[in-house]
Coordinates of C-alpha atoms and ligand atoms in Angstrom, one line a residue:
M1 CA -4.4 -52.4 6.0
L2 CA -2.7 -48.9 5.5
T3 CA -0.3 -48.7 2.5
M4 CA 1.9 -45.7 2.2
T5 CA 2.2 -43.8 -1.2
S6 CA 5.7 -42.7 -1.5
L7 CA 6.4 -39.5 -3.7
T8 CA 9.8 -38.5 -5.2
L9 CA 11.0 -35.1 -4.5
T10 CA 13.7 -35.2 -7.2
L11 CA 13.4 -32.5 -9.9
Q12 CA 12.9 -33.4 -13.7
R13 CA 14.9 -30.5 -14.4
Q14 CA 18.1 -30.1 -12.3
D15 CA 19.1 -26.9 -13.5
L16 CA 16.2 -25.1 -11.5
M17 CA 18.8 -25.6 -8.7
P18 CA 21.4 -23.8 -10.1
G19 CA 23.3 -23.4 -6.7
T20 CA 24.5 -19.9 -7.6
Q21 CA 23.1 -16.5 -7.2
L22 CA 22.1 -14.0 -9.9
I23 CA 23.8 -10.8 -10.5
G24 CA 23.4 -8.9 -13.7
A25 CA 23.6 -11.5 -16.4
E26 CA 25.8 -13.8 -14.4
W27 CA 24.9 -16.9 -12.1
R28 CA 27.8 -16.6 -9.7
A29 CA 29.1 -17.8 -6.3
A30 CA 29.5 -15.4 -3.4
A31 CA 32.2 -13.0 -3.7
D32 CA 34.3 -14.8 -1.2
G33 CA 33.2 -18.1 -2.1
R34 CA 31.2 -18.8 1.3
V35 CA 28.3 -21.2 0.9
L36 CA 25.1 -21.7 2.8
E37 CA 23.8 -25.1 3.3
V38 CA 20.1 -25.9 2.7
T39 CA 18.4 -28.6 5.1
D40 CA 15.4 -30.7 4.4
P41 CA 13.3 -30.1 7.6
A42 CA 11.7 -33.4 7.0
T43 CA 15.2 -35.4 7.7
G44 CA 17.3 -32.8 9.2
R45 CA 19.8 -33.5 6.5
V46 CA 21.7 -31.0 4.4
F47 CA 20.7 -31.6 0.7
A48 CA 22.0 -28.6 -1.2
T49 CA 24.2 -25.4 -1.1
V50 CA 23.8 -21.9 -2.3
P51 CA 26.2 -18.9 -2.1
D52 CA 26.4 -17.2 1.3
G53 CA 26.3 -13.8 -0.2
S54 CA 28.1 -10.7 1.4
A55 CA 28.1 -6.9 1.5
A56 CA 30.1 -7.2 -1.7
D57 CA 27.4 -9.3 -3.5
A58 CA 24.6 -7.0 -2.2
R59 CA 26.5 -3.9 -3.8
A60 CA 27.0 -5.6 -7.1
A61 CA 23.5 -6.6 -7.3
V62 CA 22.3 -2.9 -6.9
D63 CA 24.7 -1.6 -9.4
A64 CA 23.2 -4.2 -11.9
A65 CA 19.5 -3.2 -11.0
V66 CA 20.5 0.6 -11.5
A67 CA 22.1 -0.2 -14.9
A68 CA 19.1 -2.0 -16.0
F69 CA 16.5 0.4 -14.9
P70 CA 16.4 3.0 -17.6
A71 CA 15.9 0.3 -20.2
W72 CA 13.3 -1.7 -18.6
R73 CA 11.4 1.3 -17.5
A74 CA 11.3 2.4 -21.2
T75 CA 10.0 -0.9 -22.4
P76 CA 6.5 -0.5 -23.5
A77 CA 4.0 -1.7 -20.8
K78 CA 2.5 -4.3 -23.3
Q79 CA 6.0 -5.7 -23.8
R80 CA 6.7 -6.0 -20.3
A81 CA 3.2 -7.5 -19.7
T82 CA 3.8 -10.2 -22.2
I83 CA 7.1 -11.3 -20.7
I84 CA 5.4 -11.4 -17.3
K85 CA 2.7 -13.6 -18.6
R86 CA 5.1 -15.9 -20.2
W87 CA 6.7 -16.2 -16.7
N88 CA 3.3 -17.1 -15.4
D89 CA 3.0 -19.9 -18.2
L90 CA 6.5 -21.2 -17.3
L91 CA 5.5 -21.5 -13.5
L92 CA 2.4 -23.4 -14.3
A93 CA 4.3 -25.6 -16.8
H94 CA 7.0 -26.5 -13.8
Q95 CA 4.4 -26.7 -11.2
E96 CA 5.5 -30.2 -10.4
D97 CA 9.2 -29.4 -10.1
L98 CA 8.6 -26.3 -8.1
G99 CA 6.3 -28.0 -5.9
R100 CA 8.7 -30.8 -5.1
L101 CA 11.4 -28.0 -4.4
I102 CA 9.1 -26.1 -1.9
S103 CA 8.2 -29.5 -0.2
R104 CA 12.0 -30.3 -0.1
E105 CA 13.3 -27.0 1.5
Q106 CA 10.1 -26.0 3.3
G107 CA 8.4 -29.4 4.4
K108 CA 4.8 -28.7 3.2
P109 CA 2.9 -31.4 1.7
L110 CA 3.3 -31.9 -2.0
A111 CA -0.2 -31.2 -3.0
E112 CA -0.2 -28.0 -0.9
A113 CA 3.2 -27.3 -2.3
K114 CA 1.9 -27.4 -5.9
G115 CA -1.0 -25.4 -4.8
E116 CA 1.3 -22.7 -3.6
V117 CA 2.8 -22.6 -7.1
A118 CA -0.6 -22.1 -8.6
Y119 CA -1.2 -19.3 -6.1
A120 CA 2.3 -17.8 -6.8
A121 CA 1.5 -17.9 -10.7
S122 CA -2.0 -16.1 -10.0
Y123 CA -0.1 -13.0 -9.0
V124 CA 2.1 -13.1 -11.6
E125 CA -0.7 -13.4 -14.3
W126 CA -2.7 -10.6 -12.2
F127 CA 0.2 -8.3 -12.5
G128 CA 1.1 -9.3 -16.1
E129 CA -2.5 -7.9 -16.8
E130 CA -2.2 -4.9 -14.5
A131 CA 1.1 -3.8 -16.2
T132 CA -1.0 -2.3 -19.1
R133 CA -3.4 -0.4 -16.6
A134 CA -0.9 1.7 -14.7
N135 CA -3.1 4.7 -15.7
G136 CA -2.7 8.3 -14.6
D137 CA -5.1 11.1 -14.3
I138 CA -6.2 14.0 -16.5
I139 CA -7.4 16.7 -13.8
P140 CA -9.9 19.2 -14.5
A141 CA -7.8 22.6 -14.0
P142 CA -9.3 25.1 -11.7
V143 CA -8.0 28.0 -14.0
S144 CA -8.1 28.5 -17.7
G145 CA -5.2 28.0 -20.0
R146 CA -3.7 24.8 -18.2
R147 CA -3.7 21.1 -18.5
M148 CA -3.1 19.4 -15.2
M149 CA -2.2 15.7 -15.2
A150 CA -1.0 13.0 -12.7
L151 CA 1.3 10.5 -14.2
K152 CA 2.3 7.1 -12.9
E153 CA 6.2 6.3 -12.7
P154 CA 8.1 3.4 -11.5
V155 CA 9.6 3.9 -7.9
G156 CA 13.1 2.7 -9.2
V157 CA 15.2 -0.1 -7.6
V158 CA 13.3 -2.3 -5.2
A159 CA 14.5 -4.4 -2.6
A160 CA 12.4 -7.7 -1.9
I161 CA 13.1 -9.5 1.1
T162 CA 10.9 -12.7 1.6
P163 CA 10.0 -15.1 4.2
W164 CA 10.5 -19.1 4.2
N165 CA 6.8 -20.1 4.7
F166 CA 5.6 -19.2 1.1
P167 CA 8.9 -19.2 -0.7
A168 CA 7.1 -19.1 -4.3
A169 CA 4.3 -17.0 -3.5
M170 CA 6.2 -14.3 -1.7
I171 CA 8.7 -14.0 -4.4
A172 CA 5.8 -13.7 -6.9
R173 CA 3.7 -11.0 -5.3
K174 CA 6.7 -8.7 -4.8
I175 CA 8.7 -9.1 -7.9
A176 CA 5.7 -9.4 -10.3
P177 CA 4.2 -5.9 -9.5
A178 CA 7.8 -4.4 -9.5
L179 CA 8.2 -5.6 -13.0
A180 CA 4.7 -4.6 -14.0
A181 CA 5.6 -1.0 -12.8
G182 CA 8.8 -0.9 -14.6
C183 CA 11.0 -1.4 -11.5
T184 CA 14.1 -3.5 -11.2
V185 CA 14.8 -5.7 -8.3
V186 CA 17.4 -6.8 -5.9
C187 CA 16.1 -9.7 -3.7
K188 CA 17.1 -11.8 -0.8
P189 CA 15.0 -15.0 0.1
A190 CA 14.8 -16.4 3.6
E191 CA 17.9 -18.4 4.5
D192 CA 15.9 -21.6 5.1
T193 CA 14.4 -21.6 1.6
P194 CA 16.6 -20.0 -1.1
L195 CA 16.1 -22.6 -3.8
T196 CA 12.6 -22.1 -4.7
S197 CA 13.4 -18.3 -5.4
L198 CA 16.4 -19.2 -7.3
A199 CA 14.2 -21.5 -9.6
L200 CA 11.5 -18.9 -9.9
I201 CA 13.9 -16.4 -11.1
R202 CA 15.5 -18.8 -13.5
L203 CA 12.3 -19.1 -15.2
A204 CA 11.7 -15.4 -15.2
L205 CA 14.8 -15.0 -17.2
E206 CA 13.6 -17.9 -19.7
A207 CA 10.6 -15.8 -20.0
G208 CA 12.6 -12.9 -21.3
V209 CA 13.3 -10.7 -18.4
P210 CA 16.4 -8.9 -19.4
P211 CA 19.6 -9.5 -17.4
G212 CA 20.2 -7.1 -14.3
V213 CA 16.3 -6.4 -14.1
I214 CA 16.0 -9.1 -11.3
N215 CA 19.1 -9.9 -9.1
I216 CA 19.1 -12.2 -6.2
V217 CA 21.7 -12.6 -3.2
T218 CA 21.3 -15.5 -1.1
A219 CA 22.6 -15.3 2.5
S220 CA 22.8 -17.3 5.8
R221 CA 20.9 -15.7 9.0
E222 CA 24.4 -14.4 10.0
R223 CA 25.3 -12.7 6.9
T224 CA 21.6 -11.3 6.1
P225 CA 22.2 -8.1 8.2
E226 CA 25.3 -7.2 6.0
V227 CA 23.3 -7.6 2.9
V228 CA 20.2 -5.8 4.0
D229 CA 22.3 -2.9 5.6
V230 CA 23.9 -2.2 2.1
W231 CA 20.6 -1.8 0.6
L232 CA 19.2 0.2 3.6
A233 CA 21.9 2.6 3.3
D234 CA 22.1 3.0 -0.6
G235 CA 19.9 6.0 -1.8
R236 CA 19.8 4.2 -5.2
V237 CA 17.2 1.6 -3.7
R238 CA 14.0 3.4 -3.6
K239 CA 11.7 0.8 -2.0
I240 CA 11.6 -2.1 0.3
S241 CA 9.2 -4.8 0.3
F242 CA 9.5 -6.9 3.4
T243 CA 7.4 -9.9 4.6
G244 CA 8.3 -11.1 8.1
S245 CA 8.5 -10.3 11.7
T246 CA 7.4 -6.9 13.3
A247 CA 10.8 -6.5 14.8
V248 CA 12.8 -6.9 11.6
G249 CA 10.0 -4.7 9.9
K250 CA 10.7 -1.8 12.5
H251 CA 14.4 -2.2 12.1
L252 CA 13.9 -1.6 8.3
A253 CA 11.6 1.3 8.9
R254 CA 14.0 2.9 11.2
H255 CA 17.2 2.4 9.1
S256 CA 15.6 3.3 5.9
A257 CA 14.8 6.7 7.0
D258 CA 18.0 8.4 6.0
T259 CA 17.1 7.8 2.4
L260 CA 13.3 7.9 3.0
K261 CA 12.6 4.8 1.1
K262 CA 9.0 3.8 0.2
L263 CA 8.1 0.8 2.3
S264 CA 5.7 -2.2 2.1
L265 CA 5.7 -4.3 5.3
E266 CA 3.9 -7.2 5.7
L267 CA 4.5 -8.1 9.4
G268 CA 3.4 -10.5 12.4
G269 CA -0.3 -11.1 13.3
N270 CA -2.3 -12.4 16.1
A271 CA -5.5 -13.2 14.3
P272 CA -8.6 -13.9 16.3
F273 CA -11.2 -16.3 14.9
I274 CA -14.7 -15.8 16.7
V275 CA -17.6 -18.1 16.8
F276 CA -20.7 -16.5 17.9
D277 CA -23.8 -18.8 19.3
D278 CA -25.7 -18.0 16.1
A279 CA -22.9 -19.5 13.8
D280 CA -23.1 -22.4 11.7
V281 CA -20.7 -24.4 13.9
D282 CA -19.8 -27.0 11.2
A283 CA -19.0 -24.2 8.8
A284 CA -16.8 -22.7 11.5
I285 CA -14.8 -26.0 12.1
D286 CA -14.2 -26.1 8.3
G287 CA -13.1 -22.6 8.3
V288 CA -10.7 -23.0 11.4
M289 CA -9.2 -26.3 9.7
A290 CA -8.6 -24.4 6.4
A291 CA -7.2 -21.3 8.0
K292 CA -5.4 -22.8 11.1
F293 CA -3.7 -26.0 9.8
R294 CA -2.9 -25.0 6.2
N295 CA 1.0 -25.1 6.1
G296 CA 1.1 -26.6 9.5
G297 CA -0.2 -23.1 10.9
Q298 CA 3.0 -21.4 9.6
T299 CA 1.0 -18.5 7.9
C300 CA 1.0 -15.0 9.1
V301 CA -3.0 -15.0 8.7
S302 CA -3.5 -18.1 10.8
P303 CA -5.9 -17.8 13.4
N304 CA -3.9 -17.4 16.8
R305 CA -6.8 -17.1 19.2
I306 CA -10.0 -18.9 18.9
Y307 CA -13.1 -17.3 20.7
V308 CA -16.0 -19.4 21.1
Q309 CA -19.3 -18.3 22.6
D310 CA -20.7 -20.0 25.7
K311 CA -23.7 -22.0 24.0
V312 CA -21.7 -23.6 21.3
Y313 CA -18.3 -23.9 23.2
E314 CA -18.4 -27.4 24.2
A315 CA -19.8 -28.9 20.9
F316 CA -17.2 -26.6 19.1
V317 CA -14.3 -27.9 21.3
A318 CA -15.3 -31.6 20.9
K319 CA -15.9 -31.5 17.1
L320 CA -12.6 -29.4 16.4
G321 CA -10.6 -31.9 18.8
A322 CA -12.0 -34.9 16.7
R323 CA -11.0 -33.3 13.3
V324 CA -7.6 -32.3 14.4
A325 CA -6.8 -35.7 16.1
A326 CA -7.4 -37.3 12.5
L327 CA -4.9 -35.1 10.8
K328 CA -2.0 -37.1 9.4
V329 CA 1.5 -35.7 10.1
G330 CA 4.5 -36.8 8.2
P331 CA 7.1 -36.0 5.4
A332 CA 6.1 -34.4 2.0
T333 CA 7.4 -38.1 0.5
D334 CA 4.3 -39.7 2.2
A335 CA 1.3 -38.9 -0.1
A336 CA -1.0 -39.1 3.0
S337 CA 0.6 -36.4 4.9
Q338 CA -1.5 -33.2 5.7
I339 CA 0.9 -31.6 7.9
G340 CA 4.7 -31.8 7.3
P341 CA 7.5 -30.9 9.7
M342 CA 7.9 -27.3 11.1
I343 CA 10.7 -25.3 9.3
N344 CA 13.4 -25.8 11.9
A345 CA 14.4 -26.4 15.8
R346 CA 13.7 -22.8 16.7
A347 CA 10.0 -23.1 15.6
I348 CA 9.5 -26.3 17.3
A349 CA 11.0 -24.9 20.5
K350 CA 8.6 -21.8 20.3
I351 CA 5.7 -24.0 19.6
D352 CA 6.2 -26.4 22.6
Q353 CA 7.0 -23.5 24.9
H354 CA 3.6 -21.9 24.1
V355 CA 1.8 -25.2 24.8
R356 CA 3.7 -25.9 27.9
D357 CA 3.1 -22.3 29.3
A358 CA -0.8 -22.8 28.3
I359 CA -0.8 -26.2 30.3
E360 CA 0.9 -24.8 33.3
R361 CA -1.6 -21.9 33.4
G362 CA -4.6 -24.0 33.4
A363 CA -5.3 -25.0 29.8
R364 CA -6.9 -28.3 28.9
V365 CA -5.2 -30.5 26.1
I366 CA -7.9 -31.8 24.0
T367 CA -5.6 -33.5 21.3
G368 CA -1.9 -33.2 20.7
G369 CA 0.2 -31.1 22.9
K370 CA 3.6 -32.7 22.2
R371 CA 6.5 -33.2 20.0
L372 CA 6.5 -36.1 17.5
Q373 CA 9.5 -38.1 17.5
G374 CA 10.5 -42.0 16.8
P375 CA 9.6 -44.2 13.8
G376 CA 8.2 -42.3 10.7
F377 CA 9.8 -39.1 11.9
E378 CA 13.2 -38.6 10.5
S379 CA 13.9 -35.2 12.2
D380 CA 12.9 -33.5 15.4
N381 CA 10.6 -30.9 13.5
Y382 CA 7.4 -32.5 13.8
Y383 CA 4.8 -31.4 16.3
A384 CA 1.3 -32.9 16.9
P385 CA -1.5 -30.9 15.6
T386 CA -2.9 -29.6 19.1
V387 CA -6.3 -28.2 20.5
L388 CA -6.2 -26.6 23.8
A389 CA -9.5 -25.6 25.7
N390 CA -9.7 -23.1 28.7
V391 CA -7.1 -20.8 27.3
T392 CA -6.9 -17.3 28.8
G393 CA -5.7 -14.1 27.7
E394 CA -2.5 -13.9 29.6
M395 CA -1.0 -17.2 28.2
Q396 CA 1.8 -16.9 25.6
C397 CA -0.2 -18.6 23.0
S398 CA -2.8 -15.9 23.3
C399 CA -0.2 -12.8 23.3
E400 CA 2.2 -14.0 20.6
E401 CA 1.9 -15.7 17.4
T402 CA 2.7 -19.4 17.7
F403 CA 3.1 -20.1 13.9
G404 CA 2.5 -23.9 14.4
P405 CA -0.6 -26.3 14.5
V406 CA -1.9 -25.2 17.8
A407 CA -5.5 -24.1 18.0
P408 CA -6.1 -22.3 21.5
I409 CA -9.8 -21.9 22.4
T410 CA -11.1 -19.3 24.7
R411 CA -14.7 -19.2 26.0
F412 CA -16.5 -15.7 25.9
A413 CA -20.1 -14.6 26.8
T414 CA -20.8 -11.2 25.1
E415 CA -20.1 -9.5 21.7
G416 CA -18.5 -6.4 23.4
E417 CA -16.3 -8.7 25.5
V418 CA -15.0 -10.5 22.6
I419 CA -14.4 -7.5 20.4
A420 CA -12.5 -6.0 23.1
A421 CA -10.3 -9.1 23.6
A422 CA -9.8 -9.5 19.7
N423 CA -8.6 -5.9 19.4
A424 CA -6.5 -6.3 22.4
T425 CA -3.3 -6.4 20.6
P426 CA -0.7 -4.3 19.0
F427 CA -1.2 -6.5 15.8
G428 CA -4.0 -6.2 13.1
L429 CA -3.3 -8.4 10.1
A430 CA -6.2 -10.7 9.8
S431 CA -9.4 -11.7 11.8
Y432 CA -12.3 -14.1 11.1
F433 CA -15.8 -14.6 12.7
Y434 CA -18.7 -16.8 12.2
S435 CA -22.3 -15.7 12.5
T436 CA -25.5 -15.8 10.8
D437 CA -27.0 -12.5 12.2
V438 CA -26.8 -9.8 9.5
R439 CA -27.0 -7.0 11.7
R440 CA -24.1 -8.4 13.8
I441 CA -21.9 -9.1 10.8
H442 CA -21.8 -5.5 10.0
R443 CA -21.0 -4.5 13.5
V444 CA -18.3 -6.8 13.9
T445 CA -16.9 -6.3 10.5
D446 CA -16.7 -2.6 11.4
A447 CA -15.2 -3.0 15.0
L448 CA -12.5 -5.5 14.2
E449 CA -9.1 -3.9 14.0
S450 CA -7.4 -5.5 11.1
G451 CA -6.6 -5.2 7.5
I452 CA -8.4 -8.3 6.4
V453 CA -11.7 -9.8 7.6
G454 CA -13.0 -13.2 7.0
V455 CA -16.8 -13.5 7.5
N456 CA -17.9 -17.1 7.5
E457 CA -14.8 -17.7 5.4
G458 CA -11.4 -19.2 6.3
A459 CA -9.5 -19.1 3.0
L460 CA -9.2 -15.3 2.3
A461 CA -6.1 -14.8 0.0
A462 CA -6.4 -14.0 -3.7
E463 CA -4.5 -12.3 -6.3
A464 CA -7.4 -9.7 -6.8
A465 CA -7.5 -8.9 -3.1
P466 CA -5.5 -6.2 -1.2
F467 CA -3.6 -8.2 1.4
G468 CA -2.0 -6.4 4.3
G469 CA -2.3 -5.2 7.8
V470 CA -2.8 -2.3 10.1
K471 CA -1.4 -1.4 13.5
E472 CA 1.9 -3.1 14.0
S473 CA 1.2 -5.7 11.4
G474 CA 2.6 -3.1 8.8
Y475 CA 1.4 -1.0 5.9
G476 CA 1.2 -1.3 2.1
R477 CA -0.9 -3.7 0.2
E478 CA -0.1 -6.8 -1.9
G479 CA -2.2 -8.1 -4.8
S480 CA -5.1 -6.2 -6.5
V481 CA -4.6 -2.7 -8.0
H482 CA -3.3 -1.4 -4.7
G483 CA -0.5 -3.9 -5.1
L484 CA 0.8 -2.2 -8.2
D485 CA 0.5 1.4 -6.9
D486 CA 2.8 0.5 -4.0
Y487 CA 5.5 0.2 -6.9
L488 CA 4.7 3.6 -8.5
H489 CA 5.0 7.1 -7.7
T490 CA 2.8 9.9 -8.9
K491 CA 4.1 12.8 -10.7
Y492 CA 1.7 15.8 -11.1
V493 CA 2.5 17.9 -14.4
C494 CA 1.0 21.1 -14.8
Q495 CA 1.2 22.7 -18.4
G496 CA 0.2 26.3 -18.9
Q497 CA 0.1 28.9 -21.6
L498 CA -2.3 26.8 -23.5
Ligands
LIG1 C1 -0.3 -15.3 2.3 O1 -0.4 -15.1 1.2 O2 0.6 -14.5 3.0 C2 -1.0 -16.3 2.9 C3 -1.4 -17.5 2.1 C4 -2.5 -18.2 2.8 O3 -3.3 -17.5 3.5 O4 -2.6 -19.4 2.3

């Protein structure tokens, strides 16, 4: 008999849900008192409110960040590092509560949510260490009597705009390098998941981040443009770091041109996952399970197009179908759940539209292919993990990011053909391939047009790695030494008359 183990998502520390936004030293309501309701995607019920911030709040946040910048920039790097590392310790000490918050507002299973907290903390720890290594250069002068130097300086006030799929990790990997570089921050989390960000920032203050160094404005979908427009137009905001859709990324790039802000844009993907005839098929199945079904497929590096070569095609489809059919879908309150609800009704509608379109155009449903409703599913946000075979390039699921638990499989014959298909997209965030032929591994790595390549590996993200895309997947890198550099300017100093 199956028994369900129930998990509680109630917080041990209720003050990690402040219900207010932080501007300067003050946790406060929106200037006009409006509120934004936060919905649990597992039940469809509202369970919290936060301020629905406005242009006035956005301006106040910049004023506070500008005022705090000189002192934070002048704080010795070692002292900043100590504060950031204390923030890491607090994130880990509150892993259970933060995990519960993520599960509650984002929907992912609790074990995965707690994994995200550890992942977020790894960036904070990394940048705490990097803070003391923002080294410049002494350049050998081409003429005598001169000393030439390249100094690293913080860019200034940074606007961090974060998505809902990794509400802790995305805040951490934008704000930690900003703090490490000596920048101050105004931040706007996604409207679906504001609570985790507020909790993280509360802990940052407890770690010793001074008031004004981090400011957060929460806002509804409707009011987000007025908040972001203030930051775009304000010349005092010197950088925007954004993770989200390519359409919004292009808008930010266009509208920050007047003040020539520095930009880091981590945008949409359409990742190919290629399995060659010479691959270890079981390893490739493990890889696709990890890469595709983590976070219910709501990950910008999720494989969106799976290409499998002729000889291993049938075996791969059958094995993947069996593994996916066994996945347990349910709310995070059920300890057995491996896939939670999708974030909202729009997400479900898009996933279902992609599946319907593929079926109409000739795809074969191996498993799934439908919404999950009825007993055990309290909201309409659940979708059956799906494997589609006989998928072709013109289907919507091949051309656009589905962002859900759908694995569409396309058959191919030659290496040249699959490379052309993999690159036939405006996007270039991640790609994956499985092969045991060392010459092919080098050829295909070089040929793939993407910022990240997984070779016989499905889980690629790590704090020490440069994460980011090429083409319309954006520019800038998060994590690694490059992730710090994106928050620094280089100042060339030439001293003469020596
Ligand atoms: C990300 O950090 O954007 C993705 C995390 C993951 O791949 O799990």
